Amino acid sequence: MMAGEPDNLVLGLLREIRAKLEDHDPRFDEMSGRLAHLEQRNDEIHETMYTIAGFATHANVRHERVSERRKSLEGRIDRLEEKV
């Protein structure tokens, strides 16, 4: 066995690992930023969907009220026409 040879192999491998980890750090930072952006967009989409659902529900209730009012008025007109 040559002096220093096992240490050099281990140190070489450790340097490669460290270089690879240093290469991964910016990638993880980028992915974290992209994930945060996607989560924000997802929250915005959910908020928009809830708002739209609220408008649709409101419109549906209003339509029902208008329909009931129209039927009531038609009934009153029919009764008035019967009296004439």
PDB file of C-alpha atoms in Angstrom:
ATOM      1  CA  MET A   1       0.000   0.000   0.000  1.00  0.00           C
ATOM      2  CA  MET A   2       1.338   3.397  -0.943  1.00  0.00           C
ATOM      3  CA  ALA A   3       1.417   6.129   1.626  1.00  0.00           C
ATOM      4  CA  GLY A   4      -1.483   8.563   1.376  1.00  0.00           C
ATOM      5  CA  GLU A   5      -3.305   6.689  -1.369  1.00  0.00           C
ATOM      6  CA  PRO A   6      -6.501   5.737   0.584  1.00  0.00           C
ATOM      7  CA  ASP A   7      -6.790   9.280   1.929  1.00  0.00           C
ATOM      8  CA  ASN A   8      -6.538  10.712  -1.574  1.00  0.00           C
ATOM      9  CA  LEU A   9      -9.312   8.437  -2.830  1.00  0.00           C
ATOM     10  CA  VAL A  10     -11.625   9.401   0.036  1.00  0.00           C
ATOM     11  CA  LEU A  11     -10.801  13.088  -0.288  1.00  0.00           C
ATOM     12  CA  GLY A  12     -11.401  12.929  -4.012  1.00  0.00           C
ATOM     13  CA  LEU A  13     -14.808  11.349  -3.504  1.00  0.00           C
ATOM     14  CA  LEU A  14     -15.688  13.871  -0.800  1.00  0.00           C
ATOM     15  CA  ARG A  15     -14.733  16.742  -3.118  1.00  0.00           C
ATOM     16  CA  GLU A  16     -16.959  15.302  -5.854  1.00  0.00           C
ATOM     17  CA  ILE A  17     -19.851  14.965  -3.417  1.00  0.00           C
ATOM     18  CA  ARG A  18     -19.356  18.522  -2.143  1.00  0.00           C
ATOM     19  CA  ALA A  19     -19.236  19.873  -5.709  1.00  0.00           C
ATOM     20  CA  LYS A  20     -22.434  18.039  -6.574  1.00  0.00           C
ATOM     21  CA  LEU A  21     -24.177  19.317  -3.426  1.00  0.00           C
ATOM     22  CA  GLU A  22     -23.090  22.865  -4.226  1.00  0.00           C
ATOM     23  CA  ASP A  23     -24.541  22.382  -7.714  1.00  0.00           C
ATOM     24  CA  HIS A  24     -27.843  21.197  -6.187  1.00  0.00           C
ATOM     25  CA  ASP A  25     -28.300  24.180  -3.843  1.00  0.00           C
ATOM     26  CA  PRO A  26     -29.203  26.695  -6.582  1.00  0.00           C
ATOM     27  CA  ARG A  27     -31.461  24.123  -8.210  1.00  0.00           C
ATOM     28  CA  PHE A  28     -33.327  23.552  -4.936  1.00  0.00           C
ATOM     29  CA  ASP A  29     -33.634  27.320  -4.468  1.00  0.00           C
ATOM     30  CA  GLU A  30     -35.056  27.637  -7.982  1.00  0.00           C
ATOM     31  CA  MET A  31     -37.495  24.774  -7.430  1.00  0.00           C
ATOM     32  CA  SER A  32     -38.591  26.245  -4.090  1.00  0.00           C
ATOM     33  CA  GLY A  33     -39.302  29.563  -5.808  1.00  0.00           C
ATOM     34  CA  ARG A  34     -41.228  27.898  -8.596  1.00  0.00           C
ATOM     35  CA  LEU A  35     -43.231  25.821  -6.104  1.00  0.00           C
ATOM     36  CA  ALA A  36     -44.087  28.946  -4.082  1.00  0.00           C
ATOM     37  CA  HIS A  37     -45.256  30.640  -7.292  1.00  0.00           C
ATOM     38  CA  LEU A  38     -47.438  27.641  -8.196  1.00  0.00           C
ATOM     39  CA  GLU A  39     -48.938  27.556  -4.705  1.00  0.00           C
ATOM     40  CA  GLN A  40     -49.777  31.258  -4.977  1.00  0.00           C
ATOM     41  CA  ARG A  41     -51.406  30.748  -8.385  1.00  0.00           C
ATOM     42  CA  ASN A  42     -53.362  27.784  -7.002  1.00  0.00           C
ATOM     43  CA  ASP A  43     -54.635  29.927  -4.126  1.00  0.00           C
ATOM     44  CA  GLU A  44     -55.655  32.662  -6.588  1.00  0.00           C
ATOM     45  CA  ILE A  45     -57.506  30.152  -8.752  1.00  0.00           C
ATOM     46  CA  HIS A  46     -59.371  28.769  -5.720  1.00  0.00           C
ATOM     47  CA  GLU A  47     -60.320  32.272  -4.618  1.00  0.00           C
ATOM     48  CA  THR A  48     -61.579  33.054  -8.121  1.00  0.00           C
ATOM     49  CA  MET A  49     -63.595  29.819  -8.233  1.00  0.00           C
ATOM     50  CA  TYR A  50     -65.216  30.567  -4.856  1.00  0.00           C
ATOM     51  CA  THR A  51     -66.053  34.092  -6.028  1.00  0.00           C
ATOM     52  CA  ILE A  52     -67.559  32.800  -9.274  1.00  0.00           C
ATOM     53  CA  ALA A  53     -69.539  30.160  -7.389  1.00  0.00           C
ATOM     54  CA  GLY A  54     -70.862  32.893  -5.107  1.00  0.00           C
ATOM     55  CA  PHE A  55     -71.942  35.011  -8.080  1.00  0.00           C
ATOM     56  CA  ALA A  56     -73.585  32.013  -9.723  1.00  0.00           C
ATOM     57  CA  THR A  57     -75.469  31.165  -6.542  1.00  0.00           C
ATOM     58  CA  HIS A  58     -76.559  34.778  -6.139  1.00  0.00           C
ATOM     59  CA  ALA A  59     -77.723  34.917  -9.764  1.00  0.00           C
ATOM     60  CA  ASN A  60     -79.637  31.653  -9.354  1.00  0.00           C
ATOM     61  CA  VAL A  61     -81.418  32.899  -6.215  1.00  0.00           C
ATOM     62  CA  ARG A  62     -82.240  36.175  -7.923  1.00  0.00           C
ATOM     63  CA  HIS A  63     -83.589  34.325 -10.964  1.00  0.00           C
ATOM     64  CA  GLU A  64     -85.842  32.233  -8.715  1.00  0.00           C
ATOM     65  CA  ARG A  65     -87.169  35.362  -6.982  1.00  0.00           C
ATOM     66  CA  VAL A  66     -87.862  37.062 -10.301  1.00  0.00           C
ATOM     67  CA  SER A  67     -89.601  33.924 -11.594  1.00  0.00           C
ATOM     68  CA  GLU A  68     -91.778  33.718  -8.478  1.00  0.00           C
ATOM     69  CA  ARG A  69     -92.624  37.427  -8.750  1.00  0.00           C
ATOM     70  CA  ARG A  70     -93.497  37.009 -12.453  1.00  0.00           C
ATOM     71  CA  LYS A  71     -95.794  34.046 -11.666  1.00  0.00           C
ATOM     72  CA  SER A  72     -97.474  36.061  -8.938  1.00  0.00           C
ATOM     73  CA  LEU A  73     -98.045  38.978 -11.297  1.00  0.00           C
ATOM     74  CA  GLU A  74     -99.373  36.667 -14.005  1.00  0.00           C
ATOM     75  CA  GLY A  75    -101.828  35.210 -11.483  1.00  0.00           C
ATOM     76  CA  ARG A  76    -103.005  38.675 -10.490  1.00  0.00           C
ATOM     77  CA  ILE A  77    -103.464  39.632 -14.145  1.00  0.00           C
ATOM     78  CA  ASP A  78    -105.422  36.446 -14.822  1.00  0.00           C
ATOM     79  CA  ARG A  79    -107.721  37.166 -11.854  1.00  0.00           C
ATOM     80  CA  LEU A  80    -108.239  40.756 -13.020  1.00  0.00           C
ATOM     81  CA  GLU A  81    -109.053  39.609 -16.541  1.00  0.00           C
ATOM     82  CA  GLU A  82    -111.605  37.132 -15.146  1.00  0.00           C
ATOM     83  CA  LYS A  83    -113.399  39.975 -13.377  1.00  0.00           C
ATOM     84  CA  VAL A  84    -113.735  42.025 -16.526  1.00  0.00           C
TER      85      VAL A  84
END
